[in-house]
Amino acid sequence: MLPNRQIPQPISQENPLWLSWHDTQMMASLSPQNVMDYFCRKSNPFYDRMCNNENIRMQRLGLENLNNMVGLEYILLHVHEPILYVIRKQHRHSPTDALPIADYYIIGGMVYKAPDLANVINSRILSTVTNLQLAFEEASSYSRYHPNKGYTWDFTSNKALSDKSKAAAKKDATTNKDESGTVFQMQRVDMLLAELLRKFPPPVPPNLHQQQIQQAGAQTNPSNIQDHNAAISDSNANTAASSNGNTSETSPVTAQGVEIKQEIIDMKPPPEKRIKQN
């Protein structure tokens, strides 16, 4: 063997779990009657042409003859029309004994290989270990060592980074909100809403309706309001004069609702002077 000659490395077989196959001519008209013919296409990478199904197709026999044969075969295991079909690959040893090898499922005309239990467990363990490793690496990045204090945690950089990310997210949200529509679109929407509000006004509550009627009646008779206010001011003045002999203040209300302070002086006659008798 020549020393400088390189031996070609074997090409690694692609993982069948990453593969998918479909036939655009038949995928729209799948049914339990023709799904096996769809799966047994020669272009399907999951189909082994050395199986018993291929021998039966060449002899134009029915699928019920598979039970009388020995070897590799494909059977329709489960049907959930019109989208899901499960096909099993198995090795038959006798009419009553068959060893499952793999399962394939067809969803919407796409053929996939179903993962076995070992692949599912390996995938879950790998994802769990990967996330744990990332968590430990993230935690170790915040540890600090000092000769006097030893190991401590410093999360200030993380806080600054989180604040920065929050500010960037808020800025992006504001930008997206400002760019939600053009000026023409916003004006058009406002016009449509105003038109709808004019055609279909909201119902007025009964209490508010009565208040509006009372306000309208009060505005039509301003003289009644003035007379009523004058009567209130007179009654207040008389009450203050009777209760207090000194100077008092009252606050009558005008028609405009403004309070005016007035001073009322009790005009009593001065006391009579008595002459002293010797």
mmCIF file of C-alpha atoms in Angstrom:
data_model
loop_
_atom_site.group_PDB
_atom_site.id
_atom_site.type_symbol
_atom_site.label_atom_id
_atom_site.label_comp_id
_atom_site.label_asym_id
_atom_site.label_seq_id
_atom_site.Cartn_x
_atom_site.Cartn_y
_atom_site.Cartn_z
ATOM 1 C CA MET A 1 0.000 0.000 0.000
ATOM 2 C CA LEU A 2 1.328 3.439 -0.927
ATOM 3 C CA PRO A 3 2.097 5.599 2.102
ATOM 4 C CA ASN A 4 0.614 8.811 0.591
ATOM 5 C CA ARG A 5 -2.568 7.175 -0.560
ATOM 6 C CA GLN A 6 -5.669 8.165 1.359
ATOM 7 C CA ILE A 7 -8.307 5.586 2.043
ATOM 8 C CA PRO A 8 -11.783 7.013 1.338
ATOM 9 C CA GLN A 9 -13.981 7.127 4.398
ATOM 10 C CA PRO A 10 -17.285 5.263 4.217
ATOM 11 C CA ILE A 11 -20.255 7.496 3.572
ATOM 12 C CA SER A 12 -22.404 7.595 6.663
ATOM 13 C CA GLN A 13 -25.962 6.548 6.068
ATOM 14 C CA GLU A 14 -28.475 9.319 6.525
ATOM 15 C CA ASN A 15 -30.746 9.032 9.514
ATOM 16 C CA PRO A 16 -34.136 7.759 8.259
ATOM 17 C CA LEU A 17 -35.904 9.827 10.910
ATOM 18 C CA TRP A 18 -34.879 12.951 8.995
ATOM 19 C CA LEU A 19 -36.342 11.714 5.709
ATOM 20 C CA SER A 20 -39.814 12.194 4.271
ATOM 21 C CA TRP A 21 -41.419 11.216 1.004
ATOM 22 C CA HIS A 22 -44.567 12.070 -0.935
ATOM 23 C CA ASP A 23 -46.073 11.607 -4.379
ATOM 24 C CA THR A 24 -47.947 14.636 -5.646
ATOM 25 C CA GLN A 25 -50.016 12.570 -8.083
ATOM 26 C CA MET A 26 -51.713 10.389 -5.459
ATOM 27 C CA MET A 27 -51.398 12.270 -2.160
ATOM 28 C CA ALA A 28 -54.664 14.140 -2.734
ATOM 29 C CA SER A 29 -56.755 10.983 -3.242
ATOM 30 C CA LEU A 30 -55.561 8.680 -0.465
ATOM 31 C CA SER A 31 -57.964 6.144 1.012
ATOM 32 C CA PRO A 32 -57.686 2.829 2.897
ATOM 33 C CA GLN A 33 -58.055 1.027 -0.437
ATOM 34 C CA ASN A 34 -55.099 2.622 -2.227
ATOM 35 C CA VAL A 35 -52.797 3.673 0.641
ATOM 36 C CA MET A 36 -50.731 0.469 0.352
ATOM 37 C CA ASP A 37 -50.228 1.070 -3.370
ATOM 38 C CA TYR A 38 -49.169 4.615 -2.516
ATOM 39 C CA PHE A 39 -46.614 3.385 0.028
ATOM 40 C CA CYS A 40 -45.250 0.624 -2.251
ATOM 41 C CA ARG A 41 -44.056 3.073 -4.888
ATOM 42 C CA LYS A 42 -40.535 2.386 -6.097
ATOM 43 C CA SER A 43 -39.476 5.973 -5.401
ATOM 44 C CA ASN A 44 -40.333 5.583 -1.698
ATOM 45 C CA PRO A 45 -37.032 5.249 0.231
ATOM 46 C CA PHE A 46 -38.813 3.411 3.064
ATOM 47 C CA TYR A 47 -40.069 0.644 0.813
ATOM 48 C CA ASP A 48 -37.970 -2.514 0.406
ATOM 49 C CA ARG A 49 -38.611 -4.074 -3.006
ATOM 50 C CA MET A 50 -37.414 -7.487 -1.770
ATOM 51 C CA CYS A 51 -40.504 -7.865 0.417
ATOM 52 C CA ASN A 52 -43.470 -10.153 -0.052
ATOM 53 C CA ASN A 53 -45.687 -7.251 -1.056
ATOM 54 C CA GLU A 54 -43.664 -6.784 -4.223
ATOM 55 C CA ASN A 55 -43.987 -10.495 -5.073
ATOM 56 C CA ILE A 56 -47.751 -10.343 -4.634
ATOM 57 C CA ARG A 57 -47.981 -7.238 -6.820
ATOM 58 C CA MET A 58 -46.014 -8.959 -9.568
ATOM 59 C CA GLN A 59 -48.308 -12.009 -9.335
ATOM 60 C CA ARG A 60 -51.417 -9.784 -9.105
ATOM 61 C CA LEU A 61 -52.638 -11.434 -5.937
ATOM 62 C CA GLY A 62 -54.501 -9.984 -2.952
ATOM 63 C CA LEU A 63 -52.958 -8.814 0.312
ATOM 64 C CA GLU A 64 -54.714 -11.626 2.163
ATOM 65 C CA ASN A 65 -52.062 -14.026 0.744
ATOM 66 C CA LEU A 66 -49.393 -12.410 2.914
ATOM 67 C CA ASN A 67 -50.438 -14.560 5.877
ATOM 68 C CA ASN A 68 -49.441 -17.689 3.972
ATOM 69 C CA MET A 69 -45.936 -16.404 3.154
ATOM 70 C CA VAL A 70 -42.735 -16.136 5.169
ATOM 71 C CA GLY A 71 -40.432 -13.135 5.067
ATOM 72 C CA LEU A 72 -40.534 -9.324 5.078
ATOM 73 C CA GLU A 73 -43.890 -7.628 4.558
ATOM 74 C CA TYR A 74 -45.812 -4.364 5.037
ATOM 75 C CA ILE A 75 -49.311 -4.193 6.499
ATOM 76 C CA LEU A 76 -51.821 -1.401 7.164
ATOM 77 C CA LEU A 77 -51.924 -1.185 10.955
ATOM 78 C CA HIS A 78 -54.124 1.834 11.755
ATOM 79 C CA VAL A 79 -56.418 4.177 9.810
ATOM 80 C CA HIS A 80 -57.748 7.557 10.865
ATOM 81 C CA GLU A 81 -59.389 8.954 7.780
ATOM 82 C CA PRO A 82 -58.732 11.110 5.930
ATOM 83 C CA ILE A 83 -55.333 12.232 7.188
ATOM 84 C CA LEU A 84 -53.530 9.527 9.192
ATOM 85 C CA TYR A 85 -52.423 6.049 8.121
ATOM 86 C CA VAL A 86 -49.974 3.831 10.017
ATOM 87 C CA ILE A 87 -48.061 1.101 8.164
ATOM 88 C CA ARG A 88 -45.972 -1.552 9.899
ATOM 89 C CA LYS A 89 -42.905 -3.329 8.569
ATOM 90 C CA GLN A 90 -42.597 -6.833 10.024
ATOM 91 C CA HIS A 91 -41.000 -10.228 9.444
ATOM 92 C CA ARG A 92 -43.479 -13.076 9.300
ATOM 93 C CA HIS A 93 -42.421 -16.511 10.508
ATOM 94 C CA SER A 94 -45.799 -18.240 10.374
ATOM 95 C CA PRO A 95 -49.434 -17.340 9.761
ATOM 96 C CA THR A 96 -49.794 -16.469 13.460
ATOM 97 C CA ASP A 97 -46.287 -15.188 14.294
ATOM 98 C CA ALA A 98 -44.852 -11.879 13.013
ATOM 99 C CA LEU A 99 -42.000 -9.790 14.444
ATOM 100 C CA PRO A 100 -42.467 -5.951 14.162
ATOM 101 C CA ILE A 101 -39.438 -4.106 12.755
ATOM 102 C CA ALA A 102 -40.517 -0.503 12.136
ATOM 103 C CA ASP A 103 -43.611 1.691 11.843
ATOM 104 C CA TYR A 104 -44.305 4.392 9.280
ATOM 105 C CA TYR A 105 -47.049 6.991 9.364
ATOM 106 C CA ILE A 106 -48.606 9.011 6.564
ATOM 107 C CA ILE A 107 -49.963 12.455 7.451
ATOM 108 C CA GLY A 108 -51.509 14.497 4.671
ATOM 109 C CA GLY A 109 -49.740 12.389 2.063
ATOM 110 C CA MET A 110 -46.271 12.795 3.656
ATOM 111 C CA VAL A 111 -44.558 9.551 4.702
ATOM 112 C CA TYR A 112 -42.349 9.554 7.812
ATOM 113 C CA LYS A 113 -40.657 6.894 9.867
ATOM 114 C CA ALA A 114 -41.915 6.670 13.432
ATOM 115 C CA PRO A 115 -39.093 6.780 16.022
ATOM 116 C CA ASP A 116 -38.722 3.817 18.318
ATOM 117 C CA LEU A 117 -38.608 4.041 22.109
ATOM 118 C CA ALA A 118 -34.793 4.108 22.250
ATOM 119 C CA ASN A 119 -34.603 7.094 19.902
ATOM 120 C CA VAL A 120 -37.249 8.970 21.879
ATOM 121 C CA ILE A 121 -35.449 8.389 25.191
ATOM 122 C CA ASN A 122 -32.079 9.339 23.696
ATOM 123 C CA SER A 123 -33.517 12.538 22.272
ATOM 124 C CA ARG A 124 -35.102 13.545 25.577
ATOM 125 C CA ILE A 125 -31.951 12.773 27.563
ATOM 126 C CA LEU A 126 -29.773 14.667 25.099
ATOM 127 C CA SER A 127 -31.984 17.760 25.212
ATOM 128 C CA THR A 128 -32.077 17.623 29.025
ATOM 129 C CA VAL A 129 -28.300 17.299 29.353
ATOM 130 C CA THR A 130 -27.751 20.099 26.848
ATOM 131 C CA ASN A 131 -30.037 22.485 28.731
ATOM 132 C CA LEU A 132 -28.399 21.580 32.054
ATOM 133 C CA GLN A 133 -24.962 22.232 30.602
ATOM 134 C CA LEU A 134 -26.066 25.632 29.309
ATOM 135 C CA ALA A 135 -27.537 26.458 32.727
ATOM 136 C CA PHE A 136 -24.313 25.543 34.542
ATOM 137 C CA GLU A 137 -22.243 27.554 32.091
ATOM 138 C CA GLU A 138 -24.529 30.550 32.554
ATOM 139 C CA ALA A 139 -24.336 30.272 36.347
ATOM 140 C CA SER A 140 -20.556 29.872 36.386
ATOM 141 C CA SER A 141 -20.134 33.053 34.326
ATOM 142 C CA TYR A 142 -21.453 35.086 37.305
ATOM 143 C CA SER A 143 -19.113 33.623 39.916
ATOM 144 C CA ARG A 144 -16.247 35.818 41.126
ATOM 145 C CA TYR A 145 -13.244 34.923 43.263
ATOM 146 C CA HIS A 146 -11.443 37.210 45.684
ATOM 147 C CA PRO A 147 -8.496 36.146 47.898
ATOM 148 C CA ASN A 148 -10.087 37.683 50.995
ATOM 149 C CA LYS A 149 -13.788 36.986 50.343
ATOM 150 C CA GLY A 150 -13.564 33.798 48.379
ATOM 151 C CA TYR A 151 -16.207 32.983 45.785
ATOM 152 C CA THR A 152 -19.128 35.389 45.359
ATOM 153 C CA TRP A 153 -21.883 36.006 42.852
ATOM 154 C CA ASP A 154 -22.053 39.121 40.713
ATOM 155 C CA PHE A 155 -25.290 39.619 38.782
ATOM 156 C CA THR A 156 -24.812 43.304 37.959
ATOM 157 C CA SER A 157 -23.800 42.561 34.398
ATOM 158 C CA ASN A 158 -26.855 40.358 33.973
ATOM 159 C CA LYS A 159 -29.092 43.118 35.353
ATOM 160 C CA ALA A 160 -27.574 45.679 33.005
ATOM 161 C CA LEU A 161 -28.020 43.301 30.100
ATOM 162 C CA SER A 162 -31.632 42.598 31.036
ATOM 163 C CA ASP A 163 -32.364 46.329 31.378
ATOM 164 C CA LYS A 164 -30.818 46.931 27.995
ATOM 165 C CA SER A 165 -32.868 44.149 26.416
ATOM 166 C CA LYS A 166 -36.057 45.490 28.026
ATOM 167 C CA ALA A 167 -35.336 48.978 26.706
ATOM 168 C CA ALA A 168 -34.696 47.595 23.229
ATOM 169 C CA ALA A 169 -37.918 45.574 23.358
ATOM 170 C CA LYS A 170 -39.861 48.643 24.488
ATOM 171 C CA LYS A 171 -38.339 50.703 21.695
ATOM 172 C CA ASP A 172 -39.231 48.045 19.136
ATOM 173 C CA ALA A 173 -42.787 47.896 20.467
ATOM 174 C CA THR A 174 -43.088 51.687 20.193
ATOM 175 C CA THR A 175 -41.708 51.610 16.666
ATOM 176 C CA ASN A 176 -44.093 48.859 15.654
ATOM 177 C CA LYS A 177 -46.981 50.769 17.210
ATOM 178 C CA ASP A 178 -46.084 53.927 15.316
ATOM 179 C CA GLU A 179 -45.779 52.007 12.067
ATOM 180 C CA SER A 180 -49.079 50.169 12.505
ATOM 181 C CA GLY A 181 -50.720 52.206 9.758
ATOM 182 C CA THR A 182 -50.305 55.186 7.472
ATOM 183 C CA VAL A 183 -51.866 58.580 8.058
ATOM 184 C CA PHE A 184 -54.464 57.892 5.394
ATOM 185 C CA GLN A 185 -55.465 54.618 7.059
ATOM 186 C CA MET A 186 -55.789 56.188 10.507
ATOM 187 C CA GLN A 187 -57.865 59.093 9.172
ATOM 188 C CA ARG A 188 -60.033 56.694 7.219
ATOM 189 C CA VAL A 189 -60.663 54.570 10.304
ATOM 190 C CA ASP A 190 -61.546 57.648 12.379
ATOM 191 C CA MET A 191 -64.009 58.773 9.707
ATOM 192 C CA LEU A 192 -65.659 55.343 9.566
ATOM 193 C CA LEU A 193 -65.967 55.190 13.354
ATOM 194 C CA ALA A 194 -67.529 58.649 13.477
ATOM 195 C CA GLU A 195 -69.984 57.671 10.735
ATOM 196 C CA LEU A 196 -70.959 54.502 12.608
ATOM 197 C CA LEU A 197 -71.399 56.459 15.846
ATOM 198 C CA ARG A 198 -73.663 58.922 14.063
ATOM 199 C CA LYS A 199 -75.815 56.191 12.512
ATOM 200 C CA PHE A 200 -75.916 53.991 15.584
ATOM 201 C CA PRO A 201 -75.670 56.188 18.713
ATOM 202 C CA PRO A 202 -75.234 54.377 22.019
ATOM 203 C CA PRO A 203 -78.326 54.082 24.251
ATOM 204 C CA VAL A 204 -78.717 56.749 26.945
ATOM 205 C CA PRO A 205 -79.285 55.481 30.529
ATOM 206 C CA PRO A 206 -82.675 56.462 32.071
ATOM 207 C CA ASN A 207 -81.135 58.506 34.906
ATOM 208 C CA LEU A 208 -78.984 60.514 32.553
ATOM 209 C CA HIS A 209 -81.956 61.074 30.260
ATOM 210 C CA GLN A 210 -84.022 62.522 33.126
ATOM 211 C CA GLN A 211 -81.182 64.821 34.138
ATOM 212 C CA GLN A 212 -80.908 66.107 30.575
ATOM 213 C CA ILE A 213 -84.660 66.815 30.496
ATOM 214 C CA GLN A 214 -84.477 68.698 33.806
ATOM 215 C CA GLN A 215 -81.511 70.756 32.612
ATOM 216 C CA ALA A 216 -83.316 71.581 29.391
ATOM 217 C CA GLY A 217 -86.425 72.706 31.356
ATOM 218 C CA ALA A 218 -84.305 74.826 33.689
ATOM 219 C CA GLN A 219 -82.623 76.577 30.773
ATOM 220 C CA THR A 220 -86.012 77.467 29.226
ATOM 221 C CA ASN A 221 -87.228 79.155 32.507
ATOM 222 C CA PRO A 222 -84.333 81.264 33.884
ATOM 223 C CA SER A 223 -86.745 83.595 35.733
ATOM 224 C CA ASN A 224 -87.894 80.729 37.927
ATOM 225 C CA ILE A 225 -84.298 80.011 38.886
ATOM 226 C CA GLN A 226 -83.707 83.649 39.849
ATOM 227 C CA ASP A 227 -86.859 83.765 41.961
ATOM 228 C CA HIS A 228 -85.922 80.501 43.631
ATOM 229 C CA ASN A 229 -82.407 81.777 44.378
ATOM 230 C CA ALA A 230 -83.771 85.063 45.757
ATOM 231 C CA ALA A 231 -86.137 83.187 48.060
ATOM 232 C CA ILE A 232 -83.273 81.018 49.286
ATOM 233 C CA SER A 233 -81.123 84.104 49.987
ATOM 234 C CA ASP A 234 -83.947 85.829 51.943
ATOM 235 C CA SER A 235 -84.580 82.760 54.038
ATOM 236 C CA ASN A 236 -80.879 82.445 54.788
ATOM 237 C CA ALA A 237 -80.695 86.115 55.828
ATOM 238 C CA ASN A 238 -83.655 85.851 58.161
ATOM 239 C CA THR A 239 -82.267 82.718 59.762
ATOM 240 C CA ALA A 240 -78.885 84.319 60.337
ATOM 241 C CA ALA A 241 -80.429 87.490 61.786
ATOM 242 C CA SER A 242 -82.605 85.595 64.234
ATOM 243 C CA SER A 243 -79.839 83.285 65.407
ATOM 244 C CA ASN A 244 -77.079 85.861 65.842
ATOM 245 C CA GLY A 245 -77.534 89.380 67.065
ATOM 246 C CA ASN A 246 -74.129 90.509 65.808
ATOM 247 C CA THR A 247 -72.860 90.926 62.301
ATOM 248 C CA SER A 248 -73.160 87.696 60.238
ATOM 249 C CA GLU A 249 -72.326 86.606 56.732
ATOM 250 C CA THR A 250 -74.524 84.761 54.238
ATOM 251 C CA SER A 251 -73.728 83.297 50.822
ATOM 252 C CA PRO A 252 -76.659 83.583 48.414
ATOM 253 C CA VAL A 253 -76.353 81.757 45.099
ATOM 254 C CA THR A 254 -76.959 83.619 41.873
ATOM 255 C CA ALA A 255 -78.349 82.187 38.651
ATOM 256 C CA GLN A 256 -74.818 81.587 37.444
ATOM 257 C CA GLY A 257 -74.018 79.499 40.561
ATOM 258 C CA VAL A 258 -71.584 82.083 42.077
ATOM 259 C CA GLU A 259 -71.692 82.645 45.829
ATOM 260 C CA ILE A 260 -71.671 86.320 46.993
ATOM 261 C CA LYS A 261 -70.824 87.089 50.599
ATOM 262 C CA GLN A 262 -72.982 89.780 52.227
ATOM 263 C CA GLU A 263 -72.770 91.413 55.641
ATOM 264 C CA ILE A 264 -75.999 91.974 57.560
ATOM 265 C CA ILE A 265 -75.914 94.526 60.436
ATOM 266 C CA ASP A 266 -78.545 94.366 63.114
ATOM 267 C CA MET A 267 -79.938 97.956 63.389
ATOM 268 C CA LYS A 268 -81.142 98.009 67.045
ATOM 269 C CA PRO A 269 -81.818 101.341 68.808
ATOM 270 C CA PRO A 270 -79.252 102.415 71.388
ATOM 271 C CA PRO A 271 -80.149 101.838 75.051
ATOM 272 C CA GLU A 272 -81.897 104.689 76.902
ATOM 273 C CA LYS A 273 -79.869 106.786 79.305
ATOM 274 C CA ARG A 274 -81.148 106.881 82.857
ATOM 275 C CA ILE A 275 -80.594 109.941 85.072
ATOM 276 C CA LYS A 276 -79.142 109.211 88.449
ATOM 277 C CA GLN A 277 -81.173 110.528 91.320
ATOM 278 C CA ASN A 278 -79.453 111.931 94.382
#
